[in-house]
N, CA, C and O atoms as CSV, one atom per row, in Angstrom:
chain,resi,resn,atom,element,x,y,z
A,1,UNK,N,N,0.858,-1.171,0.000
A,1,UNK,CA,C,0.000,0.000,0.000
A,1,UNK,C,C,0.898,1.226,0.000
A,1,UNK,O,O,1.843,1.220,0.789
A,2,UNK,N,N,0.720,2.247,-0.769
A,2,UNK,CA,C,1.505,3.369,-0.789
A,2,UNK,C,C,1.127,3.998,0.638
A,2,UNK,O,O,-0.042,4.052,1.019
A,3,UNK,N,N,2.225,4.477,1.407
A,3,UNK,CA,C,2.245,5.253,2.527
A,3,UNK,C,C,1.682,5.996,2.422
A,3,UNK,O,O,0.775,6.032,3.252
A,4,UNK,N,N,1.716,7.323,1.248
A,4,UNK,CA,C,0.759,8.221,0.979
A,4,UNK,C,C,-0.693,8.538,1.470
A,4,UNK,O,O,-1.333,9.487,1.923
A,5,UNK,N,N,-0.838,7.397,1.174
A,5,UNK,CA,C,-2.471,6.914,0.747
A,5,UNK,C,C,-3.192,5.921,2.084
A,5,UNK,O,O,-4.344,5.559,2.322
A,6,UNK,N,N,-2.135,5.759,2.633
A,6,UNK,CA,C,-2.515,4.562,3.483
A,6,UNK,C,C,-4.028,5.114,4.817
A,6,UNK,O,O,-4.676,4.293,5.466
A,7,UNK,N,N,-4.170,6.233,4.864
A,7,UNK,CA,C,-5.136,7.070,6.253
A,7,UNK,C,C,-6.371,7.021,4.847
A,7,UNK,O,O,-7.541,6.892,5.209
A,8,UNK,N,N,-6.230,7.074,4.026
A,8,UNK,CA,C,-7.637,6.774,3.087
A,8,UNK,C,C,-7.947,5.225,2.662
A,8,UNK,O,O,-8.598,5.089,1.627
A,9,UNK,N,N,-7.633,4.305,3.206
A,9,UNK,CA,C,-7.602,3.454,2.572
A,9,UNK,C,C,-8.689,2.740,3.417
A,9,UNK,O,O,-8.721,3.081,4.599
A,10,UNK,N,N,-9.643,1.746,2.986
A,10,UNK,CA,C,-10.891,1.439,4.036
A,10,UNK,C,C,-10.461,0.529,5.235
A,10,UNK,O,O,-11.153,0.632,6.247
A,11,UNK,N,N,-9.354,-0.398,5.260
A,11,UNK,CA,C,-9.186,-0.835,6.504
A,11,UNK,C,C,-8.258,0.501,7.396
A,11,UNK,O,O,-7.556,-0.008,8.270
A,12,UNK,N,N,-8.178,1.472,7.362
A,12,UNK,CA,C,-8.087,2.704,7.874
A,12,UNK,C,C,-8.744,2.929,9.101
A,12,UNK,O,O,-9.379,3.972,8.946
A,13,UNK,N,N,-8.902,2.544,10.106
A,13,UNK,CA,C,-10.096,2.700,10.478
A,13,UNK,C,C,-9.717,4.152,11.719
A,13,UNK,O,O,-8.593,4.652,11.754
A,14,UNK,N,N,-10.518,4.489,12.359
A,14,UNK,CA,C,-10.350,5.464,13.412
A,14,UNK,C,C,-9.117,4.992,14.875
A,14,UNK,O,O,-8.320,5.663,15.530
A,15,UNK,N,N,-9.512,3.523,14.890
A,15,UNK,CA,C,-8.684,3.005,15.976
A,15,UNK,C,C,-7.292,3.156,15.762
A,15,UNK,O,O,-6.450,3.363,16.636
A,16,UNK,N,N,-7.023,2.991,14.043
A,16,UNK,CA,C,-5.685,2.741,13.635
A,16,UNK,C,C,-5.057,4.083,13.540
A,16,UNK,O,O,-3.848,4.091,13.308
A,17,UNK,N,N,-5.756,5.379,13.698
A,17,UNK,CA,C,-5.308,6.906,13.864
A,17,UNK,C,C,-4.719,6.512,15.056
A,17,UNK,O,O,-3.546,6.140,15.102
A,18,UNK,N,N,-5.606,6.578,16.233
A,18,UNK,CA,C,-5.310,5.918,17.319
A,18,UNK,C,C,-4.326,5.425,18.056
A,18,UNK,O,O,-3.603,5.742,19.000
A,19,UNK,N,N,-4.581,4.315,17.134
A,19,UNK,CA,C,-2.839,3.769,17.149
A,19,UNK,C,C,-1.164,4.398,16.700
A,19,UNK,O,O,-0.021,4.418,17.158
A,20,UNK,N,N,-1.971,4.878,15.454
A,20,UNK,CA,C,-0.830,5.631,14.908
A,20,UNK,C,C,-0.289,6.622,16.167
A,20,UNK,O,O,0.780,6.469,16.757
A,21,UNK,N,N,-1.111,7.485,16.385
A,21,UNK,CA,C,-0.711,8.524,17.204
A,21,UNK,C,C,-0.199,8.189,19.047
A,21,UNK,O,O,0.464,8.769,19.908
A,22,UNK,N,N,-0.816,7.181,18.945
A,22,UNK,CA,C,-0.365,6.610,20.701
A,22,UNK,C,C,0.801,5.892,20.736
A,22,UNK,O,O,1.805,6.350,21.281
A,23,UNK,N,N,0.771,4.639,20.125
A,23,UNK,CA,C,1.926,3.365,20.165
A,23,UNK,C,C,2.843,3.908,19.098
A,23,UNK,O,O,3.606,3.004,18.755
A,24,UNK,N,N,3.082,5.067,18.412
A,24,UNK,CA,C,4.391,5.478,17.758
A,24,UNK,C,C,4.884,6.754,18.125
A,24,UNK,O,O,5.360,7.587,17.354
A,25,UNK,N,N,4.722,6.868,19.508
A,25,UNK,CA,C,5.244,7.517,20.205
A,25,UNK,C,C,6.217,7.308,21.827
A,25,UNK,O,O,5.638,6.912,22.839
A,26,UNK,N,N,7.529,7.604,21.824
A,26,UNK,CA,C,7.694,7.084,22.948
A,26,UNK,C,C,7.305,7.485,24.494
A,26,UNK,O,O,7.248,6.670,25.414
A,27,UNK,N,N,7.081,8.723,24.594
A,27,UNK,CA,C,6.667,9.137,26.163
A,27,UNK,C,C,5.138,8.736,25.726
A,27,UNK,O,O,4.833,8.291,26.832
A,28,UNK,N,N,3.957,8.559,24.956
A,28,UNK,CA,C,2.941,8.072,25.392
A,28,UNK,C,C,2.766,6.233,25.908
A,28,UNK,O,O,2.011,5.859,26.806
A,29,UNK,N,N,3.686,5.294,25.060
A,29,UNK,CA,C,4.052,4.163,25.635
A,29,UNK,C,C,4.883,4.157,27.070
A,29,UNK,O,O,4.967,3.213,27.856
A,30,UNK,N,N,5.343,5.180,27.165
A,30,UNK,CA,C,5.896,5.001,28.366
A,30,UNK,C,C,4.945,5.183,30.095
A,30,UNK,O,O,4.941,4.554,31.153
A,31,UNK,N,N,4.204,6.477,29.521
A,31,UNK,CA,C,2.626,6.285,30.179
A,31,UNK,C,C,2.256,5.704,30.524
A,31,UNK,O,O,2.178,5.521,31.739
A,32,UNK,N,N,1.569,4.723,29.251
A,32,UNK,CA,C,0.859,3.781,29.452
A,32,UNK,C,C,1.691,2.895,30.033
A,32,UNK,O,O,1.280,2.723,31.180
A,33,UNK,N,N,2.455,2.378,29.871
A,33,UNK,CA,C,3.164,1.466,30.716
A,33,UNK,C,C,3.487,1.748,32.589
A,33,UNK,O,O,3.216,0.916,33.455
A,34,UNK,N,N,3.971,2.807,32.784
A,34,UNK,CA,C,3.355,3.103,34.029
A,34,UNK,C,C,2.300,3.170,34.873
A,34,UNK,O,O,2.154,2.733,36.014
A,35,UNK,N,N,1.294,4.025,33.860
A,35,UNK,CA,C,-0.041,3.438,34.320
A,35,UNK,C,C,-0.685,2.335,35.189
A,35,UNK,O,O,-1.344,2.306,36.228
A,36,UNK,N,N,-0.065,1.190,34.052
A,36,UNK,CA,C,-0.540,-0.230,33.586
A,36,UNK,C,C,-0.053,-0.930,34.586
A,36,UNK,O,O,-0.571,-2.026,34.797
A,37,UNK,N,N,1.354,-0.353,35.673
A,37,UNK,CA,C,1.330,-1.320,36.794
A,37,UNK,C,C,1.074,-0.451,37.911
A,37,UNK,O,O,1.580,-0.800,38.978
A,38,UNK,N,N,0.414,0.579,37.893
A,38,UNK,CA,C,-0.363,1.195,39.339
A,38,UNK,C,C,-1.724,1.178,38.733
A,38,UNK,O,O,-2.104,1.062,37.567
A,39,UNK,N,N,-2.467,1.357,40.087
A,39,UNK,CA,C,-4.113,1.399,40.043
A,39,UNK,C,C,-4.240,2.919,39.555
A,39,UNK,O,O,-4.486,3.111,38.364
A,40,UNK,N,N,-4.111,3.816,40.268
A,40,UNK,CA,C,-3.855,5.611,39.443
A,40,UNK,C,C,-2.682,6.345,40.360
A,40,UNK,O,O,-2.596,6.262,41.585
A,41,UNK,N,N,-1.952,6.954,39.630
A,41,UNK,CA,C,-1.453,7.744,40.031
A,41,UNK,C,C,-1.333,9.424,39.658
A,41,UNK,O,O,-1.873,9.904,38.661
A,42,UNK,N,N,-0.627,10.126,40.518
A,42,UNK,CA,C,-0.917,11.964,40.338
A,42,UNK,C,C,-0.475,11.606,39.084
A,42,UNK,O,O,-0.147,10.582,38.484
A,43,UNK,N,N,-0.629,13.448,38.782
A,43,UNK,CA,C,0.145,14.324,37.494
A,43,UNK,C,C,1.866,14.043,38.064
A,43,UNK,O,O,2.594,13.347,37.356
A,44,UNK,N,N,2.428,14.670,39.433
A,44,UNK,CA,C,3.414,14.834,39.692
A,44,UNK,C,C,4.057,13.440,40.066
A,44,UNK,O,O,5.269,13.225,40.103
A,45,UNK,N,N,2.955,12.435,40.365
A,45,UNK,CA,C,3.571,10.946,40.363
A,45,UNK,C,C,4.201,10.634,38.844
A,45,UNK,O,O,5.407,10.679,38.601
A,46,UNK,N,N,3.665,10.466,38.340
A,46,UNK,CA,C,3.514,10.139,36.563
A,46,UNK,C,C,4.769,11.260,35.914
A,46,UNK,O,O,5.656,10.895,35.142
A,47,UNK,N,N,4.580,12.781,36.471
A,47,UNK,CA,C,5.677,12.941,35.887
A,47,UNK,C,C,7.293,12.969,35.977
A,47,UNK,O,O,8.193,13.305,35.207
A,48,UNK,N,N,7.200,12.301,37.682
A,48,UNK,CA,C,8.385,11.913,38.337
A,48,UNK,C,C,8.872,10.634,37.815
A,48,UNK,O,O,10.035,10.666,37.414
A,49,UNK,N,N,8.260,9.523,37.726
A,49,UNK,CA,C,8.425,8.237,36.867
A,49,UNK,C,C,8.265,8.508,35.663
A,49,UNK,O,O,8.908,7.531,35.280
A,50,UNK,N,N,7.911,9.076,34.566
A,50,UNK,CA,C,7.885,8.909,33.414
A,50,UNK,C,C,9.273,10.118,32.627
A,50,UNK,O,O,9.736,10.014,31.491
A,51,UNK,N,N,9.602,11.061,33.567
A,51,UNK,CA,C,10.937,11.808,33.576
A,51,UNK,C,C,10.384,12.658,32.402
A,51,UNK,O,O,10.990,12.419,31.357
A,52,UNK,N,N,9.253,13.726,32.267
A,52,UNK,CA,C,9.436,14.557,31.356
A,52,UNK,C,C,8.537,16.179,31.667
A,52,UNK,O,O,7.640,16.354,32.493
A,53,UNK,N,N,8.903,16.814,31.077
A,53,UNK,CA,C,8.619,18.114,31.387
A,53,UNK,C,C,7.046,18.453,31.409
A,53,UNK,O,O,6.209,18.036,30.608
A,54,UNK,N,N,6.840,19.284,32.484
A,54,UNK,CA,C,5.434,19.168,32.181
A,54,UNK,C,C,4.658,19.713,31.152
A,54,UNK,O,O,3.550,19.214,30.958
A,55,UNK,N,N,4.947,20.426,30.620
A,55,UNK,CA,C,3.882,20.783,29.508
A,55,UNK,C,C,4.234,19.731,28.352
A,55,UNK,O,O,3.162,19.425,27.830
A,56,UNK,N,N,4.935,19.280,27.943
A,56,UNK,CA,C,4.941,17.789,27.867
A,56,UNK,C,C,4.250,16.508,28.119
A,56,UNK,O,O,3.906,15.635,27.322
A,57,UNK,N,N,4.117,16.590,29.450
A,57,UNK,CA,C,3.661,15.500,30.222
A,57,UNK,C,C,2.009,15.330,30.032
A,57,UNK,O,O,1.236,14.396,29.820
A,58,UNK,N,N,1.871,17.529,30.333
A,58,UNK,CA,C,0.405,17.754,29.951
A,58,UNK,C,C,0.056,17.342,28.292
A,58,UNK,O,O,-0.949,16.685,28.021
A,59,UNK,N,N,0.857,17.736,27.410
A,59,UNK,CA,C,0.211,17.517,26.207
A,59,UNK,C,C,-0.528,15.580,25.855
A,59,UNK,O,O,-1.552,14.978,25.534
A,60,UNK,N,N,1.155,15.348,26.285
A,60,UNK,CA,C,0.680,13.650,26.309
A,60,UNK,C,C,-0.708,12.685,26.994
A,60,UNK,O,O,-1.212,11.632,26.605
A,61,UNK,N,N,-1.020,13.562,28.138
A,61,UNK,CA,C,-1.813,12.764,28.978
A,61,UNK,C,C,-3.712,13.523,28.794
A,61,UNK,O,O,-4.704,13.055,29.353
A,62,UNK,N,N,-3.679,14.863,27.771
A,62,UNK,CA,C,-4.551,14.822,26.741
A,62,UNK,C,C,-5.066,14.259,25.819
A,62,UNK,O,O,-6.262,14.062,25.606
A,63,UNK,N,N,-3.795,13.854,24.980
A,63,UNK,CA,C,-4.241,13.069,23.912
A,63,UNK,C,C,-4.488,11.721,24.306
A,63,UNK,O,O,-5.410,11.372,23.569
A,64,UNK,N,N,-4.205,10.809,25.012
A,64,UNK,CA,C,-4.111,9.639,25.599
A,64,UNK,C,C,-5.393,10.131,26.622
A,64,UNK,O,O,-5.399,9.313,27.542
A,65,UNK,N,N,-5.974,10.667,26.734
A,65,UNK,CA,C,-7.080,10.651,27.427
A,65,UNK,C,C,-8.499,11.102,26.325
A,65,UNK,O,O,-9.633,10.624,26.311
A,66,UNK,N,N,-7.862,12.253,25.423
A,66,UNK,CA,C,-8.979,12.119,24.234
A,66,UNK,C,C,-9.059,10.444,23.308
A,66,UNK,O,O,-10.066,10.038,22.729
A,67,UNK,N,N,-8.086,9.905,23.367
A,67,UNK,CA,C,-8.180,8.802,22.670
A,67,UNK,C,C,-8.954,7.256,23.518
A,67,UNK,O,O,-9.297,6.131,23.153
A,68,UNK,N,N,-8.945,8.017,24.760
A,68,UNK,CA,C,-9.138,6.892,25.467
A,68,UNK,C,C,-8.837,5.568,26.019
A,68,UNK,O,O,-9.388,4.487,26.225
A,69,UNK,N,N,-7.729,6.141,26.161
A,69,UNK,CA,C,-6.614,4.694,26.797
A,69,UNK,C,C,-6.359,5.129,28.449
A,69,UNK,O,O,-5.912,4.204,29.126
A,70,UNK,N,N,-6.593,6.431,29.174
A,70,UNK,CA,C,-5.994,6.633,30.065
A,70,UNK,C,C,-7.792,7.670,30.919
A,70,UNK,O,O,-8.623,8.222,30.199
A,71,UNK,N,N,-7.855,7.636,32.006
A,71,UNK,CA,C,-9.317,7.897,32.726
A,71,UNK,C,C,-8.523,8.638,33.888
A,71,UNK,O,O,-7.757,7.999,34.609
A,72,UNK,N,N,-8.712,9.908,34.038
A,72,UNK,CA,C,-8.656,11.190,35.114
A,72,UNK,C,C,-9.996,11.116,36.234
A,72,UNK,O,O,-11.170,11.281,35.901
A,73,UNK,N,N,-9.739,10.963,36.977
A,73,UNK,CA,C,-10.956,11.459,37.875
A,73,UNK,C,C,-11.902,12.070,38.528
A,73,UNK,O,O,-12.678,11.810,39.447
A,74,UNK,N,N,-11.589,13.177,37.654
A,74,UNK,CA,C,-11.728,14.433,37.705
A,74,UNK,C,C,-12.105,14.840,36.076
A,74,UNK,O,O,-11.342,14.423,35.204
A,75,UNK,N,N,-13.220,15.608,35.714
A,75,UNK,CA,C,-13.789,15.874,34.269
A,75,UNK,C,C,-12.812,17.206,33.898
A,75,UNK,O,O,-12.549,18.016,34.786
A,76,UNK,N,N,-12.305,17.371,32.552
A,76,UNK,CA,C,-11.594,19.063,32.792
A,76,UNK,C,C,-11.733,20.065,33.007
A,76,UNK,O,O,-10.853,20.880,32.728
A,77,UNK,N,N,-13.138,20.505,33.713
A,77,UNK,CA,C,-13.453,21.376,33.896
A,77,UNK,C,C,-13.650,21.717,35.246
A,77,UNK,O,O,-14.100,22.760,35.721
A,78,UNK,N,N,-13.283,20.779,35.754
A,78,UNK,CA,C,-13.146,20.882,37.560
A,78,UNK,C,C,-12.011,20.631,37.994
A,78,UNK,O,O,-11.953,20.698,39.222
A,79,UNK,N,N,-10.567,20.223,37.212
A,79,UNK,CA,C,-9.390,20.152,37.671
A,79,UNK,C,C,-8.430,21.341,37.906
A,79,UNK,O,O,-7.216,21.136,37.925
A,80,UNK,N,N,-8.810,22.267,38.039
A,80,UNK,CA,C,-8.392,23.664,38.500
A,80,UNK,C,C,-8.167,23.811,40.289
A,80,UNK,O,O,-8.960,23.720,41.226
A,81,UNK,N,N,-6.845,24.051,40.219
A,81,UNK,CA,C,-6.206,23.537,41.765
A,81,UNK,C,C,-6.612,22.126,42.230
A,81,UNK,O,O,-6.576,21.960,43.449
A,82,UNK,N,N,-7.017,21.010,41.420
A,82,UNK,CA,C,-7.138,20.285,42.234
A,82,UNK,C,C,-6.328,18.682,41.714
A,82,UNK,O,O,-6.634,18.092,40.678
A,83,UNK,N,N,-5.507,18.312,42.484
A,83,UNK,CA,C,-5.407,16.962,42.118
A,83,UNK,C,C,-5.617,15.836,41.330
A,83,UNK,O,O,-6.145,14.792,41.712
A,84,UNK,N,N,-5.293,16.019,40.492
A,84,UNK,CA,C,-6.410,14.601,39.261
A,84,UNK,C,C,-5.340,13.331,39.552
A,84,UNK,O,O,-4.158,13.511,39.849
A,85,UNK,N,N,-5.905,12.171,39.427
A,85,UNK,CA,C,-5.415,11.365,39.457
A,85,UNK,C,C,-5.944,10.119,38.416
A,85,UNK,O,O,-7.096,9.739,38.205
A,86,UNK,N,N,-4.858,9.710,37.940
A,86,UNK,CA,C,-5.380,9.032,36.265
A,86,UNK,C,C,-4.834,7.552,36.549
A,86,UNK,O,O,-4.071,7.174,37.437
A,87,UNK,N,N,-5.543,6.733,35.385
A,87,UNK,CA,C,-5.205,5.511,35.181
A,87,UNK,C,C,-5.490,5.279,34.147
A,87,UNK,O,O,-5.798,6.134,33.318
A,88,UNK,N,N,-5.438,3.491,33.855
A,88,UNK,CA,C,-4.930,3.080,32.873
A,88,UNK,C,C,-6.702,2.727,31.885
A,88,UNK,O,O,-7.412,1.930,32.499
A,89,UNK,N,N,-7.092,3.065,31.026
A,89,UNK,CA,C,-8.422,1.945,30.630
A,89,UNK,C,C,-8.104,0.386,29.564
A,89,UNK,O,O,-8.401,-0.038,28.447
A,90,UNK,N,N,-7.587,0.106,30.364
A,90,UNK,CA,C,-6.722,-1.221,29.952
A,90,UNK,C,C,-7.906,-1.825,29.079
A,90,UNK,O,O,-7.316,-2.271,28.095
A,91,UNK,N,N,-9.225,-2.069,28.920
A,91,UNK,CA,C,-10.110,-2.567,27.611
A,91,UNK,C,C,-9.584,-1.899,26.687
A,91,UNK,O,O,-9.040,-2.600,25.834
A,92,UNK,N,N,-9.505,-0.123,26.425
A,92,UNK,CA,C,-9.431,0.446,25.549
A,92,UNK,C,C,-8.246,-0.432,24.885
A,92,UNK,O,O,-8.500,-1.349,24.105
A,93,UNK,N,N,-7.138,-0.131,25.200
A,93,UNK,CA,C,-5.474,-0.288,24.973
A,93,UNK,C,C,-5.729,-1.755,24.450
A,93,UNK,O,O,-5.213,-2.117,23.393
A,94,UNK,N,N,-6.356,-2.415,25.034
A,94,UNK,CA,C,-6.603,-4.057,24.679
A,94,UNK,C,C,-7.558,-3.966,23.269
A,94,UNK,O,O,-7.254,-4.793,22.410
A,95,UNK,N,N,-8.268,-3.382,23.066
A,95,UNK,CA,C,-8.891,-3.478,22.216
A,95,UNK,C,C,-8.089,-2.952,20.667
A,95,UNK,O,O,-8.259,-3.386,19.527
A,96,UNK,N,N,-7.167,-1.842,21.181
A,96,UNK,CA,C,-6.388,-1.061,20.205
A,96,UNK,C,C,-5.671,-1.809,19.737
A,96,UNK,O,O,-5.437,-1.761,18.530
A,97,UNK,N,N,-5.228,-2.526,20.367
A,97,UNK,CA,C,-4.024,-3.613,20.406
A,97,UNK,C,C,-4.435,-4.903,19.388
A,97,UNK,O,O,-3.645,-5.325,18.544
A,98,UNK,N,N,-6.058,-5.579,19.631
A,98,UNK,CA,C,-6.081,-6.202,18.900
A,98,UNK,C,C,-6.352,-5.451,17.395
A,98,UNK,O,O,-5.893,-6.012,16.400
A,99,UNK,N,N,-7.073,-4.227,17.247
A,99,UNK,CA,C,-7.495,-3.472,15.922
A,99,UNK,C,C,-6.109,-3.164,15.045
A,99,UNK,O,O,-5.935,-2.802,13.881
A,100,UNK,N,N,-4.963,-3.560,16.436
A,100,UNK,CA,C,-3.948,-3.073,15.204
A,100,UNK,C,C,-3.149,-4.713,14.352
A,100,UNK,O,O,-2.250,-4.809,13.516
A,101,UNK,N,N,-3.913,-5.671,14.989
A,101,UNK,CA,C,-3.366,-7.003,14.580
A,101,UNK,C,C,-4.401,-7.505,13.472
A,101,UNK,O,O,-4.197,-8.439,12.697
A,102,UNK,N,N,-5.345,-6.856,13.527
A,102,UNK,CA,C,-6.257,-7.123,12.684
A,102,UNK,C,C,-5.702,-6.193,11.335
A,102,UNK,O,O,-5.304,-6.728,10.300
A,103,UNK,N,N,-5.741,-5.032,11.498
A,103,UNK,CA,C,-4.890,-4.440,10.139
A,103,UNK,C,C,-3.588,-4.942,9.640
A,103,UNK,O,O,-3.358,-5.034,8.434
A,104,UNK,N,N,-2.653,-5.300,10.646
A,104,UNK,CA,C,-1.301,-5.594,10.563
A,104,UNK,C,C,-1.328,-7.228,9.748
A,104,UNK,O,O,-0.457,-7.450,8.907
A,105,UNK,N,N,-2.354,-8.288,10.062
A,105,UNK,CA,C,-2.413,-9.503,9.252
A,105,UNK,C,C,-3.950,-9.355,8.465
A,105,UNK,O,O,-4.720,-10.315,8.457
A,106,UNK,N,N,-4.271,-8.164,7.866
A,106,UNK,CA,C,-4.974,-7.975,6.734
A,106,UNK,C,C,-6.645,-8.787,6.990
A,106,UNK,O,O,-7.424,-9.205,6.135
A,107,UNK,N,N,-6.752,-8.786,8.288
A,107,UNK,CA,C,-8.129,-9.153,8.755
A,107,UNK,C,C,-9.116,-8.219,8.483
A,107,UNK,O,O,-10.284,-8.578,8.632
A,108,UNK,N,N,-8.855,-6.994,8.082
A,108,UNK,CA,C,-9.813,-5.996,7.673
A,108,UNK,C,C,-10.256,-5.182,8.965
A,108,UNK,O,O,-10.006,-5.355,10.158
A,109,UNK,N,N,-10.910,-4.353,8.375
A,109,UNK,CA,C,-11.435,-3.678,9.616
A,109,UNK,C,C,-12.169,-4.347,10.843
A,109,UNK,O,O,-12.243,-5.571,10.951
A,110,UNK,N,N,-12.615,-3.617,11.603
A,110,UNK,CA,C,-13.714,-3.598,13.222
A,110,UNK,C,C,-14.864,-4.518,12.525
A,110,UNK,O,O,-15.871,-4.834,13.159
């Protein structure tokens, strides 16, 4: 498949953006992998173990939360001075995981 072309192509699917943008990145795998062996931890937990700057840390744990691999406890509109504490949504990530084995051995889409 031409690279080009490959985000138009019908086994394309939304998960595989998804994917693209989460698992080919290294501080969002690294996240998730932290995550994945605590129940939740802070912003300042997460960004002490995961070693990166925070507006950084913030951008990453947006997108990984718009995508839905990672659950705050707190909605964004009430985390102003206050503590959020996040985890992992390990179905999501599981599910991503298989959508990308399904594209990767040509099973077709969802």
């Amino acid at each position: 498949m031409d690279p080009v072309n490959q985000s138009s192509a019908p086994e394309w699917s939304n998960d595989m953006t998804a994917i693209e943008q989460i698992f080919g990145n290294r501080a969002r795998n690294d996240i998730i992998r932290v995550l994945a062996a605590e129940e939740q931890m802070t912003y300042g937990d997460l960004r002490d173990r995961v070693g990166i700057r925070d507006s950084t840390l913030h951008r990453h744990l947006r997108a990984l939360e718009e995508y839905g691999v990672i659950i705050a406890d707190l909605p964004p509109g009430q985390r102003q001075g206050r503590g959020v504490r996040y985890s992992i949504h390990r179905s999501r990530v599981e599910s991503l995981g298989q959508a990308w084995m399904r594209y990767l051995f040509g099973e077709g889409a969802e």
